[in-house]
Coordinates of C-alpha atoms and ligand atoms in Angstrom, one line a residue:
M15 CA -0.6 12.1 -23.0
N16 CA -4.3 11.1 -22.8
D17 CA -7.0 12.8 -20.8
K18 CA -7.1 10.1 -18.0
Q19 CA -6.3 11.1 -14.5
N20 CA -3.1 9.9 -12.8
I21 CA -2.7 7.3 -10.1
F22 CA 0.3 6.7 -8.0
S23 CA 0.7 4.2 -5.1
G24 CA 3.4 2.1 -3.5
I25 CA 4.1 -0.6 -0.9
Q26 CA 7.2 -1.0 1.3
S27 CA 9.4 -4.0 0.8
S28 CA 10.1 -4.4 4.5
G29 CA 8.4 -7.8 4.7
F30 CA 5.9 -10.1 3.0
L31 CA 2.5 -8.8 2.1
T32 CA -0.7 -9.5 4.0
L33 CA -4.3 -9.8 3.1
G34 CA -4.6 -6.3 4.5
N35 CA -2.2 -5.0 1.8
Y36 CA -4.2 -6.9 -0.8
L37 CA -7.7 -5.8 0.2
G38 CA -6.7 -2.2 1.3
A39 CA -4.5 -1.5 -1.7
L40 CA -3.6 -4.0 -4.4
R41 CA -7.1 -5.1 -5.3
N42 CA -8.2 -1.6 -5.8
W43 CA -5.2 -0.9 -8.0
A44 CA -6.2 -3.7 -10.2
K45 CA -9.7 -2.4 -10.4
L46 CA -8.7 1.1 -11.3
Q47 CA -5.9 0.3 -13.7
H48 CA -7.8 0.6 -17.0
D49 CA -9.5 4.0 -16.1
Y50 CA -6.3 5.9 -15.1
N51 CA -2.7 6.3 -16.0
C52 CA -1.2 4.2 -13.2
I53 CA 2.2 4.2 -11.7
F54 CA 2.9 1.6 -9.0
C55 CA 6.2 1.6 -7.1
V56 CA 7.9 -0.8 -4.7
V57 CA 9.2 1.7 -2.2
D58 CA 12.4 0.0 -1.2
M59 CA 13.9 3.3 0.1
H60 CA 11.1 3.7 2.6
S61 CA 11.9 0.2 3.9
I62 CA 15.4 1.0 5.2
T63 CA 13.9 3.2 8.0
V64 CA 13.9 -0.2 9.7
R65 CA 17.1 -2.2 9.5
Q66 CA 17.0 -4.7 6.7
N67 CA 19.1 -7.7 5.8
P68 CA 20.4 -6.9 2.2
A69 CA 19.7 -10.3 0.7
A70 CA 16.2 -10.4 2.2
L71 CA 15.5 -6.9 1.0
R72 CA 16.4 -7.8 -2.6
Q73 CA 14.2 -10.9 -2.4
R74 CA 11.3 -9.0 -0.9
T75 CA 11.5 -6.3 -3.4
L76 CA 11.2 -8.8 -6.3
E77 CA 8.5 -10.7 -4.4
I78 CA 6.4 -7.6 -4.1
L79 CA 6.9 -6.7 -7.8
K80 CA 5.7 -10.1 -8.7
L81 CA 2.7 -9.8 -6.3
Y82 CA 1.7 -6.5 -8.0
M83 CA 1.5 -8.4 -11.3
A84 CA 0.0 -11.5 -9.8
S85 CA -2.8 -9.4 -8.4
G86 CA -3.8 -8.6 -11.9
I87 CA -1.9 -5.4 -12.5
D88 CA -0.8 -5.4 -16.1
G89 CA 2.9 -4.9 -16.4
D90 CA 2.7 -3.6 -20.0
E91 CA -0.3 -1.2 -19.5
N92 CA 0.9 0.3 -16.2
T93 CA 4.2 1.7 -15.1
I94 CA 5.7 -0.6 -12.4
F95 CA 9.1 0.3 -11.0
I96 CA 11.4 0.2 -8.0
Q97 CA 11.8 3.5 -6.1
S98 CA 15.6 3.4 -5.8
H99 CA 15.9 3.2 -9.6
V100 CA 14.5 6.7 -10.0
S101 CA 16.8 9.2 -8.2
A102 CA 14.4 12.1 -8.5
H103 CA 12.5 10.7 -5.4
A104 CA 15.5 11.3 -3.1
E105 CA 16.3 14.7 -4.8
L106 CA 12.8 16.1 -4.4
A107 CA 12.6 14.8 -0.9
W108 CA 15.6 17.0 0.0
V109 CA 13.8 20.0 -1.4
L110 CA 10.5 19.3 0.2
G111 CA 12.2 18.7 3.5
C112 CA 13.1 22.4 3.5
Y113 CA 9.4 23.2 3.2
S114 CA 8.2 20.8 5.9
Y115 CA 8.0 21.5 9.6
M116 CA 9.3 19.6 12.6
G117 CA 6.0 20.1 14.3
E118 CA 3.8 18.5 11.6
L119 CA 6.2 15.6 11.2
S120 CA 6.3 14.9 14.9
R121 CA 2.5 14.6 14.9
M122 CA 2.5 11.6 12.5
T123 CA 0.9 8.6 14.1
Q124 CA 3.2 6.2 12.2
F125 CA 6.3 8.0 13.4
K126 CA 5.0 7.9 17.0
E127 CA 4.2 4.2 16.7
K128 CA 7.4 3.1 15.0
S129 CA 9.7 5.2 17.3
G130 CA 7.8 3.7 20.2
N131 CA 8.6 0.2 18.9
Q132 CA 12.2 0.5 17.9
H133 CA 13.9 2.5 20.8
E134 CA 17.4 1.5 19.7
N135 CA 17.0 2.8 16.1
I136 CA 14.9 6.0 16.0
N137 CA 16.7 7.3 12.9
S138 CA 16.0 10.6 11.2
G139 CA 14.7 8.6 8.1
L140 CA 11.8 7.4 10.3
F141 CA 11.0 11.1 11.0
T142 CA 11.3 12.4 7.5
Y143 CA 9.6 9.4 5.9
P144 CA 6.4 11.4 5.1
I145 CA 8.5 13.8 3.0
L146 CA 9.8 11.0 0.8
M147 CA 6.3 9.7 0.4
A148 CA 5.1 13.2 -0.6
S149 CA 7.9 13.3 -3.2
D150 CA 6.8 9.9 -4.6
I151 CA 3.3 11.2 -5.1
L152 CA 4.0 14.8 -6.2
L153 CA 6.6 13.8 -8.9
Y154 CA 3.9 12.3 -11.1
N155 CA 1.1 14.9 -11.2
T156 CA -0.9 12.5 -9.2
D157 CA -4.7 12.9 -8.9
L158 CA -5.5 9.9 -6.8
V159 CA -3.6 7.7 -4.4
P160 CA -5.3 4.4 -3.7
V161 CA -4.3 3.3 -0.1
G162 CA -5.7 1.7 3.0
G163 CA -7.2 3.9 5.8
D164 CA -3.9 4.0 7.8
Q165 CA -2.3 6.2 5.1
K166 CA -4.8 9.0 5.3
Q167 CA -2.6 11.2 7.5
H168 CA 0.3 10.8 5.1
L169 CA -1.9 12.0 2.3
E170 CA -2.9 15.0 4.3
I171 CA 0.6 16.1 5.0
T172 CA 1.5 15.5 1.3
R173 CA -1.3 17.9 0.4
D174 CA -0.2 20.4 3.0
I175 CA 3.4 20.4 1.7
A176 CA 2.3 20.7 -1.9
Q177 CA -0.1 23.6 -1.1
R178 CA 2.6 25.4 0.9
F179 CA 5.1 25.1 -2.0
N180 CA 2.5 26.2 -4.5
S181 CA 1.6 29.2 -2.4
I182 CA 5.2 30.4 -2.7
Y183 CA 6.0 29.4 -6.3
G184 CA 2.7 29.2 -8.2
N185 CA 1.0 26.1 -9.5
V186 CA 3.9 23.6 -9.4
F187 CA 2.2 20.5 -7.9
K188 CA -1.1 19.0 -8.5
I189 CA -2.9 18.4 -5.2
P190 CA -3.6 14.7 -4.8
A191 CA -6.6 13.0 -3.1
P192 CA -6.6 9.7 -1.3
Y193 CA -8.7 6.8 -2.7
I194 CA -9.8 4.6 0.2
G195 CA -12.1 1.7 -0.6
K196 CA -15.4 1.3 1.3
V197 CA -14.6 -2.2 2.3
G198 CA -11.2 -3.6 3.0
A199 CA -9.7 -0.2 4.0
R200 CA -8.8 -1.5 7.5
I201 CA -8.3 -5.2 7.9
M202 CA -7.8 -6.2 11.5
S203 CA -5.7 -8.9 13.1
L204 CA -7.4 -12.3 13.3
S205 CA -6.0 -12.8 16.8
D206 CA -6.6 -9.3 18.2
P207 CA -9.3 -7.6 16.1
T208 CA -8.7 -4.3 17.8
K209 CA -5.3 -4.0 16.0
K210 CA -4.6 -3.6 12.3
M211 CA -3.5 -6.7 10.5
S212 CA 0.2 -6.4 10.1
K213 CA 3.1 -8.5 9.0
S214 CA 5.0 -7.4 12.1
D215 CA 2.5 -9.1 14.4
E216 CA 4.4 -11.5 16.7
N217 CA 1.5 -13.9 16.5
V218 CA 1.5 -15.6 13.1
N219 CA -2.2 -16.4 13.5
G220 CA -3.0 -12.7 13.4
Y221 CA -2.3 -12.2 9.8
I222 CA -2.8 -14.0 6.5
A223 CA 0.4 -13.7 4.4
L224 CA -0.5 -13.4 0.7
L225 CA 1.7 -16.4 0.0
D226 CA 0.3 -18.6 2.8
D227 CA -1.0 -21.9 1.4
A228 CA -4.7 -22.8 1.4
D229 CA -4.4 -25.0 4.5
T230 CA -2.7 -22.3 6.5
V231 CA -5.3 -19.7 5.4
M232 CA -8.1 -22.1 6.5
R233 CA -6.4 -22.9 9.8
K234 CA -5.9 -19.2 10.7
F235 CA -9.5 -18.3 9.9
K236 CA -10.8 -21.2 12.0
R237 CA -8.8 -19.8 14.9
A238 CA -9.9 -16.2 14.4
V239 CA -10.9 -14.5 17.7
T240 CA -14.6 -13.6 17.8
D241 CA -16.9 -13.1 20.8
S242 CA -19.1 -15.0 23.2
E243 CA -22.3 -14.3 21.4
N244 CA -23.6 -16.2 18.5
E245 CA -24.9 -13.6 16.1
I246 CA -23.3 -12.7 12.7
V247 CA -24.1 -9.0 12.5
F248 CA -22.0 -5.9 12.1
R249 CA -22.3 -4.1 15.4
E250 CA -20.1 -2.0 17.7
G251 CA -18.2 -4.1 20.2
K252 CA -18.1 -7.2 17.8
D253 CA -14.7 -6.4 16.5
G254 CA -13.8 -10.0 15.4
I255 CA -17.1 -10.6 13.6
N256 CA -17.1 -7.1 12.1
N257 CA -13.6 -7.9 10.7
L258 CA -14.7 -11.2 9.2
L259 CA -17.8 -9.7 7.7
N260 CA -15.6 -7.0 6.2
I261 CA -13.2 -9.5 4.8
Y262 CA -15.9 -11.7 3.4
S263 CA -17.7 -8.8 1.7
A264 CA -14.4 -7.5 0.3
V265 CA -13.4 -10.8 -1.3
T266 CA -16.9 -11.7 -2.6
D267 CA -18.0 -8.2 -3.6
E268 CA -21.2 -8.7 -1.6
T269 CA -22.4 -6.0 0.8
I270 CA -22.2 -6.5 4.6
K271 CA -26.0 -6.6 4.7
Q272 CA -26.1 -9.4 2.1
T273 CA -23.5 -11.3 4.0
E274 CA -25.4 -10.9 7.3
Q275 CA -28.5 -12.2 5.7
K276 CA -26.7 -15.1 4.1
F277 CA -25.4 -16.3 7.5
E278 CA -28.4 -15.4 9.6
G279 CA -28.9 -18.2 12.2
K280 CA -25.6 -19.9 11.3
G281 CA -22.9 -20.6 13.8
Y282 CA -19.5 -18.9 14.1
G283 CA -17.6 -22.1 13.1
E284 CA -19.5 -22.3 9.8
F285 CA -19.0 -18.6 9.1
K286 CA -15.3 -18.7 9.8
T287 CA -14.9 -21.7 7.4
A288 CA -16.9 -19.8 4.7
V289 CA -14.7 -16.7 5.1
G290 CA -11.5 -18.9 4.8
E291 CA -12.8 -20.6 1.7
A292 CA -13.8 -17.3 0.1
V293 CA -10.4 -15.9 0.8
V294 CA -8.7 -19.0 -0.6
E295 CA -10.8 -18.7 -3.8
C296 CA -9.9 -15.1 -4.1
L297 CA -6.2 -15.8 -3.7
R298 CA -6.0 -18.9 -5.9
P299 CA -5.5 -16.9 -9.2
V300 CA -2.9 -14.7 -7.4
W301 CA -0.9 -17.8 -6.4
A302 CA -1.1 -19.3 -9.9
K303 CA 0.1 -16.1 -11.5
Y304 CA 2.8 -15.7 -9.0
R305 CA 4.2 -19.1 -9.7
E306 CA 4.1 -18.4 -13.4
L307 CA 6.0 -15.1 -13.0
S308 CA 8.6 -16.8 -10.8
E309 CA 9.4 -18.9 -13.8
N310 CA 9.6 -15.9 -16.0
I311 CA 12.0 -13.6 -14.2
D312 CA 13.2 -12.1 -17.5
Y313 CA 9.8 -10.6 -18.1
V314 CA 9.6 -9.3 -14.5
E315 CA 13.0 -7.6 -15.0
E316 CA 11.9 -6.1 -18.3
V317 CA 8.8 -4.6 -16.7
Y318 CA 10.6 -2.9 -13.8
K319 CA 13.5 -1.7 -16.1
Q320 CA 11.1 -0.2 -18.6
G321 CA 9.0 1.1 -15.7
A322 CA 12.0 3.0 -14.2
E323 CA 12.7 4.5 -17.6
K324 CA 9.1 5.8 -18.0
A325 CA 8.9 7.0 -14.4
S326 CA 12.3 8.7 -14.6
H327 CA 11.2 10.7 -17.7
L328 CA 8.1 12.0 -15.9
A329 CA 9.8 12.6 -12.6
E330 CA 12.7 14.5 -14.1
R331 CA 10.2 16.9 -15.7
T332 CA 8.7 17.8 -12.4
L333 CA 12.1 18.0 -10.7
K334 CA 13.4 20.4 -13.3
K335 CA 10.3 22.6 -12.9
V336 CA 10.9 22.6 -9.1
Y337 CA 14.6 23.5 -9.4
K338 CA 13.8 26.3 -11.8
K339 CA 11.2 27.8 -9.5
I340 CA 13.5 27.6 -6.5
G341 CA 16.3 29.4 -8.4
F342 CA 18.8 26.6 -9.1
I343 CA 20.9 27.1 -12.2
P344 CA 20.1 24.5 -14.9
A345 CA 23.0 22.0 -15.5
R346 CA 22.2 21.9 -19.2
Ligands
TYM409 P1 2.6 -0.1 3.6 O1 3.7 -0.6 2.8 O2 2.6 -0.2 5.1 O3 1.2 -0.7 3.1 C1 0.9 -0.7 1.7 C2 -0.6 -0.5 1.5 O4 -1.4 -1.5 2.2 C3 -2.3 -0.8 3.0 N1 -2.5 -1.6 4.2 C4 -3.7 -2.0 4.7 N2 -5.0 -1.8 4.2 C5 -6.0 -2.3 4.9 N3 -5.8 -3.1 6.1 C6 -4.6 -3.3 6.6 N4 -4.5 -4.0 7.7 C7 -3.5 -2.8 5.9 N5 -2.1 -2.8 6.1 C8 -1.6 -2.1 5.1 C9 -1.7 0.5 3.3 O5 -2.7 1.5 3.6 C10 -1.1 0.8 2.0 O6 -2.0 1.4 1.1 N6 3.7 4.8 3.5 C11 3.2 3.7 2.8 C12 4.0 3.3 1.5 C13 4.2 4.5 0.6 C14 3.3 5.0 -0.3 C15 3.9 6.0 -1.0 C16 1.9 4.7 -0.5 C17 5.4 5.1 0.4 N7 5.2 6.1 -0.6 C18 3.2 6.8 -2.0 C19 1.2 5.5 -1.5 C20 1.9 6.5 -2.2 C21 3.2 2.4 3.7 O7 3.9 2.3 4.6 O8 2.4 1.4 3.2

């Protein structure tokens, strides 16, 4: 092992990815990959808290793996794998479930939201979801978890569970910290900028799918909801403009201030077109790499198979330690 710190993060394969996933998570992963030991996982087991069509789930899982790599994450340098390939995640989740409380789980915003949306399928997986996520993270001695702002609460419960376990059994788990980027941490819907950009938005104009084509991206930005003023400044109450400024500065790496200055005196129409164009330019290399990987599925397969092997090795070590501390008799 080297002396770099460890990163773990993941994305569910419950649908296609959006610009929110890209700016809140993927882009930061690509930026951090050379300075940390990175493990990136497609968390397919988390996806089944919502009913999935089996063929679509298989397709999405592969699509997301390819998008990880298309976003610039090097498949040889980093460990990229599929959660259901490493059984230790489910095994540790059982253990940690016995050290998690109903009260803290029922306070999770994501559970409250999701159980509010799917009345007919409020399954227990939806409730215990944060325990599986804690297991994902804690199995790999993770220092840092790069995520969007919406995952902060899940990181907090992960830390609480780890600290609780450590207080009983000694220093078993490393306590992870979230890494939330300054810009892009919360990309909002283009049609209702008071809501998070999400693939489950009923209005397709609300989100940019990472694999939308250039014309679609431009069209959606041109339709983006703004306000009745005509001033491109970041200010409370200007949710639409704030979101566009945030997106523009995230994809161009300019500060919000620089962007405001650049568009001073310009109209909203011109600004929306500029944001659309900047996003298209940012995504072009992702699209090209994605196409390339789609023609090289053998390589993609090799990456996730090797990834699972490396991840299993690390995860088994942690699981063994946990079992020993608890008092389970070693099988071998
Ligand atoms: P998920 O699959 O909903 O989203 C994946 C990542 O994308 C970020 N994100 C956003 N960031 C900015 N603006 C948005 N509109 C936006 N929408 C999504 C999320 O913050 C996340 O970083 N519970 C996790 C998946 C997970 C996980 C893990 C993450 C399972 N185990 C272990 C990290 C570590 C989730 O549902 O993310």
